[in-house]
mmCIF file of C-alpha atoms in Angstrom:
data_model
loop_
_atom_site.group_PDB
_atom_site.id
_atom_site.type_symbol
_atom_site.label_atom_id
_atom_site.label_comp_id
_atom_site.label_asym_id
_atom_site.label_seq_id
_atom_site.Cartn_x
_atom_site.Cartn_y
_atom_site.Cartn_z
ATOM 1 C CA UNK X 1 0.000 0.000 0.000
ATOM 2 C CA UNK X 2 1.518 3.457 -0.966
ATOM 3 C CA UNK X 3 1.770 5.817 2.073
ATOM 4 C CA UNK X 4 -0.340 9.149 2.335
ATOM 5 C CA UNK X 5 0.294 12.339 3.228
ATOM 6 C CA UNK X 6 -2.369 14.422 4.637
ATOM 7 C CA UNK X 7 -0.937 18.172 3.901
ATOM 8 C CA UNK X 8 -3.493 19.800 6.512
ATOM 9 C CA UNK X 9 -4.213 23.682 6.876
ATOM 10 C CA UNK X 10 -7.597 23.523 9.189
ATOM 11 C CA UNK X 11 -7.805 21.159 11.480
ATOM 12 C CA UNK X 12 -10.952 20.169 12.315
ATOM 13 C CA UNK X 13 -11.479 18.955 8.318
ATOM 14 C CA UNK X 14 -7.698 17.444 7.851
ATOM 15 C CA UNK X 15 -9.340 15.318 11.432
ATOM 16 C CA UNK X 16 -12.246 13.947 9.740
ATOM 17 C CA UNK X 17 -10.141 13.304 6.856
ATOM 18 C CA UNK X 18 -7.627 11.000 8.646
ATOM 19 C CA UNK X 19 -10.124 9.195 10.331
ATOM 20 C CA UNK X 20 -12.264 8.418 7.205
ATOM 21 C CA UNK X 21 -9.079 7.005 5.295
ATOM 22 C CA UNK X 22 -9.187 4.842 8.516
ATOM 23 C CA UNK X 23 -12.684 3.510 8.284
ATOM 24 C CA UNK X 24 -12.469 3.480 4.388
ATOM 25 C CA UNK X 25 -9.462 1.428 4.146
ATOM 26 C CA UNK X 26 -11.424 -1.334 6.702
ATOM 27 C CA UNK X 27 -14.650 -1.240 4.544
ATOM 28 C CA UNK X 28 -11.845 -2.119 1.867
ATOM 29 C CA UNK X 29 -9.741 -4.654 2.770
ATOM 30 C CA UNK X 30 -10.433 -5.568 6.827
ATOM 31 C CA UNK X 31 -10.882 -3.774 9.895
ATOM 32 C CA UNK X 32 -7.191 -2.469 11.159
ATOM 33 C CA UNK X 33 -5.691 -2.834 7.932
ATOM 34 C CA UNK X 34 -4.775 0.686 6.301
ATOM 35 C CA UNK X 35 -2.141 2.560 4.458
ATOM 36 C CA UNK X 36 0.305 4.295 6.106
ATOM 37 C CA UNK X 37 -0.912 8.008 6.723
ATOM 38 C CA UNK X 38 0.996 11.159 7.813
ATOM 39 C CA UNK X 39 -0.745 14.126 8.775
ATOM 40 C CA UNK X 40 1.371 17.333 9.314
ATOM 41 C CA UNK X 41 -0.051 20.721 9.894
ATOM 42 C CA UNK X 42 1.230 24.346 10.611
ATOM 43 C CA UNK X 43 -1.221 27.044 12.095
ATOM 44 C CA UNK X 44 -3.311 28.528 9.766
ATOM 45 C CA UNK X 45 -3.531 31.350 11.725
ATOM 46 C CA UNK X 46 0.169 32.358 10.559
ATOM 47 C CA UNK X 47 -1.377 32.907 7.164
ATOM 48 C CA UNK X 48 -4.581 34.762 7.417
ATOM 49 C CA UNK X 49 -3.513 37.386 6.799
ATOM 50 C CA UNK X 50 -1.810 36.730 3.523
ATOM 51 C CA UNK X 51 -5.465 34.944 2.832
ATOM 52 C CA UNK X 52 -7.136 38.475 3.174
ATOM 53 C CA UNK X 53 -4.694 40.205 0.851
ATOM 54 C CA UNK X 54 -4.584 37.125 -1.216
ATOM 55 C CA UNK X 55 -1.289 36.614 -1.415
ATOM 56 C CA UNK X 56 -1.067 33.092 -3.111
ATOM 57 C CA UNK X 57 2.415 33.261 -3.252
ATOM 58 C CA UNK X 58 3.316 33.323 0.726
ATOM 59 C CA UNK X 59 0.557 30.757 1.490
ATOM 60 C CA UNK X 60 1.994 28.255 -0.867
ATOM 61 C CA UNK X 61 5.351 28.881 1.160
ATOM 62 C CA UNK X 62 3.736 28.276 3.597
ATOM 63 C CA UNK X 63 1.788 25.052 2.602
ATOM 64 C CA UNK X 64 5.192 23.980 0.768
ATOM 65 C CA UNK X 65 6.854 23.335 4.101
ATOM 66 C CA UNK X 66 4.379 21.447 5.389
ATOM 67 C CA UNK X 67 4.796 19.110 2.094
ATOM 68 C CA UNK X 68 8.569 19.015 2.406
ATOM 69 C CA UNK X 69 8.065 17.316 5.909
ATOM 70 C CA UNK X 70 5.246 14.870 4.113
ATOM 71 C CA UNK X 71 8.183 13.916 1.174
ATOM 72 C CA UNK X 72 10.726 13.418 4.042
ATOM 73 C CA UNK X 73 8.401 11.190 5.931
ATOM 74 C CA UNK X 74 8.096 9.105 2.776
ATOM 75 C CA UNK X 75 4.623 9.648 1.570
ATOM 76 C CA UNK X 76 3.832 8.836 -1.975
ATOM 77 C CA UNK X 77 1.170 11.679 -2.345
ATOM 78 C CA UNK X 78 -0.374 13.817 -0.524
ATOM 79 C CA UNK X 79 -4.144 14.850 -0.161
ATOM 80 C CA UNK X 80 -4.819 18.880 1.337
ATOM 81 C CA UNK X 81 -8.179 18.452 3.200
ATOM 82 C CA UNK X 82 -9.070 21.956 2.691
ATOM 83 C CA UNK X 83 -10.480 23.865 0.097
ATOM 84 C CA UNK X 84 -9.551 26.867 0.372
ATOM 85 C CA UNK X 85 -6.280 26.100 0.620
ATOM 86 C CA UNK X 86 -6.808 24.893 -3.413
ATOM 87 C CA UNK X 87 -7.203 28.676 -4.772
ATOM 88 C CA UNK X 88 -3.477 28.549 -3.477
ATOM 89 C CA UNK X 89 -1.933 25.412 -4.878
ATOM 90 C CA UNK X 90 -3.620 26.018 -7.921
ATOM 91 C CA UNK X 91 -1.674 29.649 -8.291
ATOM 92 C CA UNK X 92 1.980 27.781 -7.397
ATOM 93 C CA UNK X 93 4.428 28.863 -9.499
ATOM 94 C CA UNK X 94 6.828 26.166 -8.411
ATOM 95 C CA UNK X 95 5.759 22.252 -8.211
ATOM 96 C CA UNK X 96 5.130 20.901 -4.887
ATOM 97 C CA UNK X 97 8.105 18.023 -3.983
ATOM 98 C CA UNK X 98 4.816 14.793 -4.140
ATOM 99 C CA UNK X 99 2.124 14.927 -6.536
ATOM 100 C CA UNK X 100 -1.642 15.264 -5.014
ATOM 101 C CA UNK X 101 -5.460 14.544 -5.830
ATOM 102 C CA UNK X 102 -7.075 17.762 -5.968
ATOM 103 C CA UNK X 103 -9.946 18.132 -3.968
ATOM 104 C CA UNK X 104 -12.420 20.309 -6.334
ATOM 105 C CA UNK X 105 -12.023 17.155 -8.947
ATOM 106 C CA UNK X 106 -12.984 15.010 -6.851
ATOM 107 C CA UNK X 107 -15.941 16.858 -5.870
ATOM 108 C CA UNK X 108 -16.696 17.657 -9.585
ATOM 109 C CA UNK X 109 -16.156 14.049 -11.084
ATOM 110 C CA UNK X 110 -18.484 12.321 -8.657
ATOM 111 C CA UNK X 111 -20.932 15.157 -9.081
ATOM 112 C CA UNK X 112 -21.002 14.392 -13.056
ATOM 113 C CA UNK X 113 -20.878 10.499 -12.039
ATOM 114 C CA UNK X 114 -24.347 10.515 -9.643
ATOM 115 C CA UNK X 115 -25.498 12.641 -12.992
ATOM 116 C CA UNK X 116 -25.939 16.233 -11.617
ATOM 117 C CA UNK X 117 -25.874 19.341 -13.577
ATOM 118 C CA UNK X 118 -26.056 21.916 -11.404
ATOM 119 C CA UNK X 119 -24.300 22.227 -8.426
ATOM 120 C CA UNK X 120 -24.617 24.171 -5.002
ATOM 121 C CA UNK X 121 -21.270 24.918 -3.770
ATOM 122 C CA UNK X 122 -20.774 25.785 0.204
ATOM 123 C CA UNK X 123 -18.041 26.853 1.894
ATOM 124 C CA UNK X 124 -15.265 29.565 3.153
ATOM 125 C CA UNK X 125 -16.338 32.811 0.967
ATOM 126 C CA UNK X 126 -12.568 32.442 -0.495
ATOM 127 C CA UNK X 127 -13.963 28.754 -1.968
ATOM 128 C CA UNK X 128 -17.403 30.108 -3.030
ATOM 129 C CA UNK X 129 -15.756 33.282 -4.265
ATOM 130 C CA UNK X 130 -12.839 31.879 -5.642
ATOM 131 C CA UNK X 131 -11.516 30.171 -9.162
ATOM 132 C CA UNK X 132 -10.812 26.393 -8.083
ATOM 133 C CA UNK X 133 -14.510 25.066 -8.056
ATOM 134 C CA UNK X 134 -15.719 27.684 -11.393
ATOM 135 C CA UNK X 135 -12.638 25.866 -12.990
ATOM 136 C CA UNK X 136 -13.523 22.320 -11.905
ATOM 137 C CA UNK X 137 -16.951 22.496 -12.801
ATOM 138 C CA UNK X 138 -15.955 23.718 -15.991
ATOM 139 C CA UNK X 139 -14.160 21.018 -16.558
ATOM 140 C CA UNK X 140 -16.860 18.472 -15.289
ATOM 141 C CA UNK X 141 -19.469 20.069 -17.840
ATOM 142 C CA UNK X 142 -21.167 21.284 -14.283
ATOM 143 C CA UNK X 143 -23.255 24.993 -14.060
ATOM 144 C CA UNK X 144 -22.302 26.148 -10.522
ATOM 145 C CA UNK X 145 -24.305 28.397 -7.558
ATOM 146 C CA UNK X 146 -23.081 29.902 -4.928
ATOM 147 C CA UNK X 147 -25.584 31.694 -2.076
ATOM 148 C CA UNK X 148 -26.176 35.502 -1.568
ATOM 149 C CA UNK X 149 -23.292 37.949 -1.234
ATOM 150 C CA UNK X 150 -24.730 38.297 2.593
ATOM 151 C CA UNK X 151 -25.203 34.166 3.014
ATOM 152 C CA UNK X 152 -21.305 34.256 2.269
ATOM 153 C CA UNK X 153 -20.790 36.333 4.810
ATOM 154 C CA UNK X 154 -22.814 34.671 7.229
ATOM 155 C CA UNK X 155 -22.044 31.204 6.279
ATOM 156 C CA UNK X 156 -17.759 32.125 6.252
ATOM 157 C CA UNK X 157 -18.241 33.534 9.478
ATOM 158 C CA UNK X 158 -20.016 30.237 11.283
ATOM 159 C CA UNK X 159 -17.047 27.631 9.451
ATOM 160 C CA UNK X 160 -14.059 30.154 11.022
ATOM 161 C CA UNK X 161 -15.869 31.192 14.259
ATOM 162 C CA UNK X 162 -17.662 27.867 14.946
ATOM 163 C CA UNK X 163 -16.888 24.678 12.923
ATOM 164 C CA UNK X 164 -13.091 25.822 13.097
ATOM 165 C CA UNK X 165 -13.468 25.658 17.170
ATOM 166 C CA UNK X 166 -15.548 22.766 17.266
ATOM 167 C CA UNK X 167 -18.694 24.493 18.088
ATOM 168 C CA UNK X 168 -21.412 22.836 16.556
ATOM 169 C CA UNK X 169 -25.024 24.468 16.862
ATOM 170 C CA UNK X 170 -28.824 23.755 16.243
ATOM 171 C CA UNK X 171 -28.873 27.735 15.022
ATOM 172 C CA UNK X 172 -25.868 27.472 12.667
ATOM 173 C CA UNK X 173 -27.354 24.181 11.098
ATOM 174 C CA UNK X 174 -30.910 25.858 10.507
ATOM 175 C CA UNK X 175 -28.892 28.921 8.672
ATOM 176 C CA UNK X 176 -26.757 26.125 6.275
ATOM 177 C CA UNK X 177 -29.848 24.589 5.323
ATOM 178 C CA UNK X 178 -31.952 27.108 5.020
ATOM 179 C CA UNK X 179 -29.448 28.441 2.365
ATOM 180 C CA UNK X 180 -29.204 25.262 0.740
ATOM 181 C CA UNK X 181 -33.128 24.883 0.932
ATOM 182 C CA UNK X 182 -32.791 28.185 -1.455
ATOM 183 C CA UNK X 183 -29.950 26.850 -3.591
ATOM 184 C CA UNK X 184 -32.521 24.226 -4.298
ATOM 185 C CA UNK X 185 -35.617 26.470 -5.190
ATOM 186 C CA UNK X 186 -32.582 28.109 -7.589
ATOM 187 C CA UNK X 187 -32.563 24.508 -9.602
ATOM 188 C CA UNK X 188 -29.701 22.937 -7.810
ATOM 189 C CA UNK X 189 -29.419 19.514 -7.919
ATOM 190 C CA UNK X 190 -26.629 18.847 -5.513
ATOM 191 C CA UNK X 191 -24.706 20.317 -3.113
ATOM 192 C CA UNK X 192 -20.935 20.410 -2.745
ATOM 193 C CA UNK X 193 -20.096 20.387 1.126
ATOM 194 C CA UNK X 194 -16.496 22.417 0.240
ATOM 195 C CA UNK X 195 -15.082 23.371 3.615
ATOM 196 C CA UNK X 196 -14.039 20.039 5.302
ATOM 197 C CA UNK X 197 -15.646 21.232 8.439
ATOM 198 C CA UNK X 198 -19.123 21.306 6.855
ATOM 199 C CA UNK X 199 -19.911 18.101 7.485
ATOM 200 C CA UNK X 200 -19.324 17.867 10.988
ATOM 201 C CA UNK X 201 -22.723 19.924 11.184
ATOM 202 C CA UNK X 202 -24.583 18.745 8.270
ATOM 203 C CA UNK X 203 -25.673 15.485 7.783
ATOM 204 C CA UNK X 204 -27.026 13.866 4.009
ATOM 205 C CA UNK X 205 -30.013 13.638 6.013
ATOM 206 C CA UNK X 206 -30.266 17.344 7.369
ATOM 207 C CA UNK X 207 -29.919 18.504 3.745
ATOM 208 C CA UNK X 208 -32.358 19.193 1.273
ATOM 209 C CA UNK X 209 -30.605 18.620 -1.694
ATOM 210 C CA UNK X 210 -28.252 15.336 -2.143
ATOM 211 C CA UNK X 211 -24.738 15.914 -0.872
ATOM 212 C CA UNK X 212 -21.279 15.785 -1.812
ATOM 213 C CA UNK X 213 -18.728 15.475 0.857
ATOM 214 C CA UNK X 214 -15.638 16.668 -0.386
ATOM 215 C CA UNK X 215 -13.775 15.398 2.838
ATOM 216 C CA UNK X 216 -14.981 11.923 2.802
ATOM 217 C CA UNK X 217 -15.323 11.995 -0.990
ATOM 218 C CA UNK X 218 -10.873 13.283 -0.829
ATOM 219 C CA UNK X 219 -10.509 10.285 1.725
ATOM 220 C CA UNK X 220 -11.981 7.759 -0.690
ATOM 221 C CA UNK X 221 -10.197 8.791 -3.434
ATOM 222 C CA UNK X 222 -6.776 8.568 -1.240
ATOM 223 C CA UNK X 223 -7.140 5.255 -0.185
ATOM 224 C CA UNK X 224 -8.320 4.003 -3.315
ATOM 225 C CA UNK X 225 -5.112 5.309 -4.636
ATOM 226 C CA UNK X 226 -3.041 3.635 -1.963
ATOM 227 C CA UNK X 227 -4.580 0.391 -2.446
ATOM 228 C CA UNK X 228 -3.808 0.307 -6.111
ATOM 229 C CA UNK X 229 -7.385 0.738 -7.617
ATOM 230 C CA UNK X 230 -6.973 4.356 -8.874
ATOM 231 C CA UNK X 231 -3.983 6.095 -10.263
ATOM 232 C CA UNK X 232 -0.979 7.983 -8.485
ATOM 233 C CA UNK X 233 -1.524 11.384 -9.032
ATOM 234 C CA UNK X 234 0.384 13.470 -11.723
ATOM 235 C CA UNK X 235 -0.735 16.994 -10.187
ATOM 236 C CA UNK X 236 1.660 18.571 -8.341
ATOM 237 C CA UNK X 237 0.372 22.564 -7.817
ATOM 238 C CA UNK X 238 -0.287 25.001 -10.389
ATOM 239 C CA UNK X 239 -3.683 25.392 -12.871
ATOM 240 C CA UNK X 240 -2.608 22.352 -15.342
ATOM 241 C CA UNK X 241 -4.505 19.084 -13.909
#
């Protein structure tokens, strides 16, 4: 089994992550049988300030030593269970030293494989704002919604001053699917869970549209790629997939 590298930047999400390639890997082959996983993680708080000026360039410095450490532990590839963080590593300038599955594929492919067309995308307002999921969806042959300018707002400040802490609320679970509730009324046929943290509130059965998980969905993908079944990775940063 090939050994994965979880490059993390939030916590919470990179958590889930880990312990989904766990319970994947026994649904696979056995329970207590998995790849070797290495999860390394610098605070995110060191860069969030370069995330509000957007400067792509220090947070892939940033994100770059944490894949260094994942190379010198031996990993074969490495999965980044956040996002966000994918506006950055698809700006790199410079290839990252272990190719990686990229998390808005992921998301996109199996949207296009359960036969959606168009697709409700949550998450930090740099994901719903951003160019990683416009460009994945392209690429899928998805259309894409995002909520209101003010649900951005609202929803980006629950996943950083809530899900990021571990608080998990009845009130912030009403306002996440009352926006996807409207996402739905706006034709959406899906919904792409894009902070990893997401689904530590919301549930496929809280939802009112389908979901797509993109933590458990990265997790799958990784361990199918360990065990052989799905191809190493070529990625390795930058816009070219």
């Amino acid at each position: 089994m090939l050994h994965i590298g979880v490059l993390a930047h939030s916590a919470d999400g990179a958590a889930l992550c880990f312990l989904e390639m766990i319970r994947e890997s026994a649904r696979v082959v056995g329970p207590h049988l998995h790849p070797e996983i290495t999860l390394s993680i610098l605070p995110m708080g060191d860069v969030l300030g370069a995330w509000e000026r957007m400067d792509l360039q220090a947070i892939n410095r940033h994100l770059m030593r944490t894949a260094e450490r994942l190379k010198a532990a031996g990993c074969d590839f490495f999965v980044c269970p956040d996002n966000t963080a994918h506006i950055a590593l698809d700006a790199a300038t410079e290839p990252y030293p272990l190719p990686g599955l990229h998390i808005a594929d992921i998301v996109a492919k199996n949207a296009t494989a359960d036969g959606r067309r168009r697709l409700a995308l949550l998450g930090t307002r740099w994901t719903m704002e951003g160019p990683a999921y416009p460009a994945a969806c392209a690429r899928a042959g998805l259309e894409m919604r995002t909520p209101s300018r003010e649900d951005r707002v609202r929803l980006d400040r629950i996943i950083f001053d809530e899900l990021c802490q571990g608080k998990l609320t009845a009130e912030a679970r009403g306002e996440f699917v009352r926006v996807i509730d409207g996402l739905k009324t706006d034709g959406c046929d899906a919904v792409a869970l894009s902070c990893t943290e997401i689904p530590l509130l919301i549930s496929p059965d809280d939802s009112p549209l389908p979901t797509l998980d993109s933590t458990r969905l990265l997790a799958h993908a990784a361990v199918q790629v360990a065990h052989g079944k799905r191809p190493l990775p070529s990625w390795r940063g930058g816009s070219s997939k």
